[in-house]
CSV table of C-alpha atoms in Angstrom, one decimal:
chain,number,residue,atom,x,y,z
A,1,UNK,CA,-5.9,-45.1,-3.5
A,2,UNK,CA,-4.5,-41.9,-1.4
A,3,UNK,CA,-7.1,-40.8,1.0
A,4,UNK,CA,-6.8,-37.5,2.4
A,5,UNK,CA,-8.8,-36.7,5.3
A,6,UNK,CA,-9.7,-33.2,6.2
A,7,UNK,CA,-11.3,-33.3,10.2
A,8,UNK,CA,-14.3,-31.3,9.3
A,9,UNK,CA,-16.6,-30.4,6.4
A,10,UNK,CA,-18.4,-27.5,7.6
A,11,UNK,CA,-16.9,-25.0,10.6
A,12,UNK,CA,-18.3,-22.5,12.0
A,13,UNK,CA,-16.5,-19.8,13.9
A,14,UNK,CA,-15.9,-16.5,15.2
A,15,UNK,CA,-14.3,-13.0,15.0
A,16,UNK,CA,-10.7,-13.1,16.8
A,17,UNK,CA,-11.0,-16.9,17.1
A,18,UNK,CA,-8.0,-19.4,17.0
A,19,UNK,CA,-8.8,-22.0,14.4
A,20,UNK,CA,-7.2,-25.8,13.5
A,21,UNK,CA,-7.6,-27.1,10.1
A,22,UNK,CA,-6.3,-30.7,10.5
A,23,UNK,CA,-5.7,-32.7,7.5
A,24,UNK,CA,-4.1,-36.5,7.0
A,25,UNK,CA,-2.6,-38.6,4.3
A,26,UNK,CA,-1.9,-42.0,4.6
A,27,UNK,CA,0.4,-42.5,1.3
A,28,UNK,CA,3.4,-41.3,3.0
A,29,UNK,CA,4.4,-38.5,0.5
A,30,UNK,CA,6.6,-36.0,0.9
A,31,UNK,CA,4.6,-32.7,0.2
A,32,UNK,CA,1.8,-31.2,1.6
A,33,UNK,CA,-0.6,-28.2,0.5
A,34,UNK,CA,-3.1,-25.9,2.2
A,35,UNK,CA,-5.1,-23.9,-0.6
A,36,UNK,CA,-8.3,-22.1,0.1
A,37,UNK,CA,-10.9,-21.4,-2.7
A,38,UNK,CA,-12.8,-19.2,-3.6
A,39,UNK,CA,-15.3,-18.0,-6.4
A,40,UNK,CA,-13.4,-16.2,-8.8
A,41,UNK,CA,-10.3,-16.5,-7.5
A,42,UNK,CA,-9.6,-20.1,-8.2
A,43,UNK,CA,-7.2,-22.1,-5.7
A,44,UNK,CA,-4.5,-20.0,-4.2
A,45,UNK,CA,-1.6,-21.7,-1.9
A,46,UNK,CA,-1.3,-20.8,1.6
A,47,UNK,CA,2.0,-22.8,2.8
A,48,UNK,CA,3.2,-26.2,1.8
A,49,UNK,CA,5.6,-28.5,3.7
A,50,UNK,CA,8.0,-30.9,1.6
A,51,UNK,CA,9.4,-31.8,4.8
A,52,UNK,CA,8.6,-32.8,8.4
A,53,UNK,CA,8.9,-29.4,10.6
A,54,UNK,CA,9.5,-27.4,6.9
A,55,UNK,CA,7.4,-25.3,5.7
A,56,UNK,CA,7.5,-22.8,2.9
A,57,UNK,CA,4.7,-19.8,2.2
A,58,UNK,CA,2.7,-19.8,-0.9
A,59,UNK,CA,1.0,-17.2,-2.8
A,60,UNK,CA,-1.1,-15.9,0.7
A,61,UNK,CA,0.2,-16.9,3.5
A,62,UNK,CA,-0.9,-13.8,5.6
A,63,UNK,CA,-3.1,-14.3,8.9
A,64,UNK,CA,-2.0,-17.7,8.9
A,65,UNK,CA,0.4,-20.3,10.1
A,66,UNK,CA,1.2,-24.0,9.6
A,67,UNK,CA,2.7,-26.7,11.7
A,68,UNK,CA,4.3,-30.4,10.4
A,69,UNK,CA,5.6,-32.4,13.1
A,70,UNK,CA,4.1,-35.6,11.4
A,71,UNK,CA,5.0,-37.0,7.9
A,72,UNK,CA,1.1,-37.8,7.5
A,73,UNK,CA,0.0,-34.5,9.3
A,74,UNK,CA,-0.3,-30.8,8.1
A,75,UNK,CA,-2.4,-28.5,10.2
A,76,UNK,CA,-3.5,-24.8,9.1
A,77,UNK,CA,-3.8,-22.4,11.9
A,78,UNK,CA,-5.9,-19.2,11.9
A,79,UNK,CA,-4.3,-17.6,14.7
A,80,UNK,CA,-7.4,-15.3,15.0
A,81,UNK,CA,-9.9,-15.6,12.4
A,82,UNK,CA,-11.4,-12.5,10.6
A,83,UNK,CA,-14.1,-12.6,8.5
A,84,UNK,CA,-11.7,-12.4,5.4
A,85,UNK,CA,-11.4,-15.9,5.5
A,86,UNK,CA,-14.5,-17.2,5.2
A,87,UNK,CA,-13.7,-19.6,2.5
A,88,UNK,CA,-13.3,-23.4,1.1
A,89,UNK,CA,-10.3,-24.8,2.9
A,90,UNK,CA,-8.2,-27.6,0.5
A,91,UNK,CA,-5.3,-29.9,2.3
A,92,UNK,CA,-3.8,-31.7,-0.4
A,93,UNK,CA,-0.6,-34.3,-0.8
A,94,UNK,CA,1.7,-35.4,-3.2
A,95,UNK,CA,5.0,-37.4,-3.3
A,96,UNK,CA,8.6,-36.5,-4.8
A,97,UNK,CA,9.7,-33.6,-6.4
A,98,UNK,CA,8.2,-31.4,-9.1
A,99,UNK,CA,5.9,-33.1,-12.1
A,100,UNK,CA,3.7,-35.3,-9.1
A,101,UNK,CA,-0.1,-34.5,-9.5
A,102,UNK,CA,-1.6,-33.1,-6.1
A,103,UNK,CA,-4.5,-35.6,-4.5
A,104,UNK,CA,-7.0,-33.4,-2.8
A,105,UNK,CA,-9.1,-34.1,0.6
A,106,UNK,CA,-12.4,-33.3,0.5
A,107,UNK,CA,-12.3,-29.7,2.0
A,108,UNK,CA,-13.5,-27.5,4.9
A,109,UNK,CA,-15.9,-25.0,4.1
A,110,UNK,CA,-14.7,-22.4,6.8
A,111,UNK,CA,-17.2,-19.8,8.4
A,112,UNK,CA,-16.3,-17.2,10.1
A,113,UNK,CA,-19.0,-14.6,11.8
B,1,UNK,CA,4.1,-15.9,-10.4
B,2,UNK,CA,3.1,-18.6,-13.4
B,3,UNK,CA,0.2,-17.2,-15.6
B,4,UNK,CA,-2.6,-19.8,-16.3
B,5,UNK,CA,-5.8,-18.5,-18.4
B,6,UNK,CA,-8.9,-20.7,-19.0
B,7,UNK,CA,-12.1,-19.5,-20.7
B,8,UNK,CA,-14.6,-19.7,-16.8
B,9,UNK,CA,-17.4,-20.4,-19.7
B,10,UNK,CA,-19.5,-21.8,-19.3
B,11,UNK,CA,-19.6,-23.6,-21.8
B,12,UNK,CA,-22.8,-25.8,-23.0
B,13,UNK,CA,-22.5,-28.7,-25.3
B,14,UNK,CA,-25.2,-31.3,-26.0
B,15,UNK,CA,-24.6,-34.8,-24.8
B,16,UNK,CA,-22.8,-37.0,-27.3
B,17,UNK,CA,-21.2,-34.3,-28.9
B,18,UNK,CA,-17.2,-33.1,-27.9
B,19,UNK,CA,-16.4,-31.0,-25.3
B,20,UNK,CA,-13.3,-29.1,-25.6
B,21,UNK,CA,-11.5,-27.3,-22.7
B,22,UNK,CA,-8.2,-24.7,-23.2
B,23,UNK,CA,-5.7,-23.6,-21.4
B,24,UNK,CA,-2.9,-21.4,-21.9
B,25,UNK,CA,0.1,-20.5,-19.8
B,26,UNK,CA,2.9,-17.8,-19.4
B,27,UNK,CA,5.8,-20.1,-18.2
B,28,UNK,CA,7.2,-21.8,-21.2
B,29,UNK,CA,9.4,-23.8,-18.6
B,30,UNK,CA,6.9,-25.8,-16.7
B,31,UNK,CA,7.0,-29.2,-17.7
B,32,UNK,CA,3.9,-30.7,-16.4
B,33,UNK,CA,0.5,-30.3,-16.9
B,34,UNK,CA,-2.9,-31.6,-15.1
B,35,UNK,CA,-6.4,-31.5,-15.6
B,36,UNK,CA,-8.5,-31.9,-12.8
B,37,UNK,CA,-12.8,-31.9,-12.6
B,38,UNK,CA,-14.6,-30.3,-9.7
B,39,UNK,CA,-18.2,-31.1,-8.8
B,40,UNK,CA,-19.9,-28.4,-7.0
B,41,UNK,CA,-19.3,-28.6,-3.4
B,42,UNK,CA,-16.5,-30.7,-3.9
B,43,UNK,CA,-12.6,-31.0,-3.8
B,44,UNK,CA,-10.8,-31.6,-7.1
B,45,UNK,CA,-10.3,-34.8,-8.5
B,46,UNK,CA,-7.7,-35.5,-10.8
B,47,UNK,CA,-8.9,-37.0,-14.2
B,48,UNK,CA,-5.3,-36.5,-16.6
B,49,UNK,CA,-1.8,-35.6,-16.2
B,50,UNK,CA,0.7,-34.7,-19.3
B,51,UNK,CA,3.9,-34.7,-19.8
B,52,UNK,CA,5.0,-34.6,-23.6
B,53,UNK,CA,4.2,-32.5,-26.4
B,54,UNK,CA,1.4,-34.7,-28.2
B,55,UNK,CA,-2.0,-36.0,-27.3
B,56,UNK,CA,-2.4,-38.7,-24.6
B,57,UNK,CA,-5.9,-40.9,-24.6
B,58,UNK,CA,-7.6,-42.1,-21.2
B,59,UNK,CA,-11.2,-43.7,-22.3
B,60,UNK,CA,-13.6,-40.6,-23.6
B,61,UNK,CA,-10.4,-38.2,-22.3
B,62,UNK,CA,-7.8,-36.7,-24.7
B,63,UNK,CA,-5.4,-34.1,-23.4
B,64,UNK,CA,-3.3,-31.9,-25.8
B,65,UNK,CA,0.1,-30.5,-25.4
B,66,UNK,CA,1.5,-28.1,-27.6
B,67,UNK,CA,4.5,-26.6,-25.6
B,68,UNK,CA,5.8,-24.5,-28.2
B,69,UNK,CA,2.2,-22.6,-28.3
B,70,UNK,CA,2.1,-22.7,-24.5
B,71,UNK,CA,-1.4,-24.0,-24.5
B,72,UNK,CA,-2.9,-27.4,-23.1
B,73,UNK,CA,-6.7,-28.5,-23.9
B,74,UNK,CA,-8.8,-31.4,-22.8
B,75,UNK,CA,-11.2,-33.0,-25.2
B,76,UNK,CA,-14.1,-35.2,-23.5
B,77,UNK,CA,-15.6,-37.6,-26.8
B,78,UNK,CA,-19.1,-38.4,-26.4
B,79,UNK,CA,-20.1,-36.1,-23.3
B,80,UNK,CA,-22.4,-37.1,-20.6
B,81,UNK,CA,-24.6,-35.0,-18.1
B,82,UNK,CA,-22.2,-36.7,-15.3
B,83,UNK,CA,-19.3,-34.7,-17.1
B,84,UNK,CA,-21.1,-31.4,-16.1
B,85,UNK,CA,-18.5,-30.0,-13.7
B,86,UNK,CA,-15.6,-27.4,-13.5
B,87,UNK,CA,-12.6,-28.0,-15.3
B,88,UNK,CA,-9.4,-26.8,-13.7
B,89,UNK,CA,-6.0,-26.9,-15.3
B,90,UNK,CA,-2.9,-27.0,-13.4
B,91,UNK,CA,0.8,-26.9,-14.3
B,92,UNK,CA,3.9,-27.7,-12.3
B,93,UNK,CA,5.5,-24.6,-10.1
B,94,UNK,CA,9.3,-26.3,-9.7
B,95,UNK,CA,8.9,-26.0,-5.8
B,96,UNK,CA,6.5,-29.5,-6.2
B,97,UNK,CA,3.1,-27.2,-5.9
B,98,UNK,CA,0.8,-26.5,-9.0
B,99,UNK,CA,-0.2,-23.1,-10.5
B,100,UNK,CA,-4.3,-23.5,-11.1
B,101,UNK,CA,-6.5,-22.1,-13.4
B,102,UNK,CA,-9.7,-20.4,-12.0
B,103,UNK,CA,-11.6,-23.1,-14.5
B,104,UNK,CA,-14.1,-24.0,-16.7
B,105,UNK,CA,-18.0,-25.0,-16.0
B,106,UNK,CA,-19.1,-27.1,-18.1
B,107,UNK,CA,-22.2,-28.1,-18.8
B,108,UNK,CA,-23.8,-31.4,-20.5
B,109,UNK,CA,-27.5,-30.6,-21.8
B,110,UNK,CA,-29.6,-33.8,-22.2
């Protein structure tokens, strides 16, 4: 089975704060997704990578950057959190190109006060 | 941008009886198309992926493709208070990422 590990469930942060989302796959694909959720609004894509050190923005990608110098490793950075972006955090991973079904870790729910 | 509409519901059925899902979309090129159930609290979890103009079976699951009406459905046969949950549909962007729904609830009533 693909696991995708986010490095925390519940964060809780500040104002003007620099924050790391980390997330891990260990099925060796290609493509990996940030998305945040939220009620309403449905997932929405931040960035995705298809590549090590590529990255591409999604539909939002404003307030916040991404790094890939792993295969298995995406990180989302909040270069300085606002309180806008209190919301569910969703890595996910998939492999090849087009038509592959995205496998989902099991989120961060971000805070920010 | 792709266009994906889903009823948010929610919708109540009875267990036992059929629960059906719909989706439409805007982009009659996407080519693939994915249902995924969300618990509350809880990431996405992929139950059915489609492919084909048809229906395509997986146990009490049955998704519908009908490409030519741009709309996708899944039917869940004898429905359980487990299968209380939100219902998102996805479809392929062409850049390997998924448009989403914002989803269905749906709930089972003993």
């Amino acid at each position: 089975d693909v696991k995708v590990t986010q490095s925390s469930r519940y964060l809780v942060k500040r104002t003007g704060e620099k924050v790391f989302l980390e997330c891990v796959q260990d099925m060796d694909h290609e493509n990996m997704f940030w998305y945040r959720q939220d009620p309403g609004l449905g997932l929405r894509l931040i960035y995705f990578s298809y590549d090590v050190k590529m990255k591409e923005k999604g539909d939002i990608p404003e307030g916040y950057s991404v790094s890939r110098e792993k295969k298995e490793r995406f990180s989302l950075i909040l270069e300085s959190a606002s309180t806008n972006q209190t919301s569910m955090y969703l890595c996910a991973s998939s492999w090849g190109r087009g038509n592959s079904p995205l496998h989902f870790g099991n989120g961060t729910r971000l805070t920010v006060t | 941008q792709k266009e994906v509409e889903q009823n948010s519901g929610p919708l109540s059925v009875p267990e036992g009886a059929i629960a059906s899902l719909n989706c439409t979309y805007s982009d009659r090129g996407s080519q693939s198309f994915f249902w995924y159930r969300q618990y509350s609290g809880k990431s996405p979890e992929l139950i059915m992926f489609i492919y084909s103009n048809g229906d395509k079976e997986d146990g009490r699951f049955t998704a519908q493709l009908n490409k030519a009406s741009q709309y996708v459905s899944l039917l869940i046969r004898d429905s359980q208070p487990s299968d209380s949950a939100t219902y998102l549909c996805a479809l392929s962007g062409g850049a390997n990422n998924l448009f989403f729904g914002t989803g269905t609830r749906l709930t089972v009533i003993p």
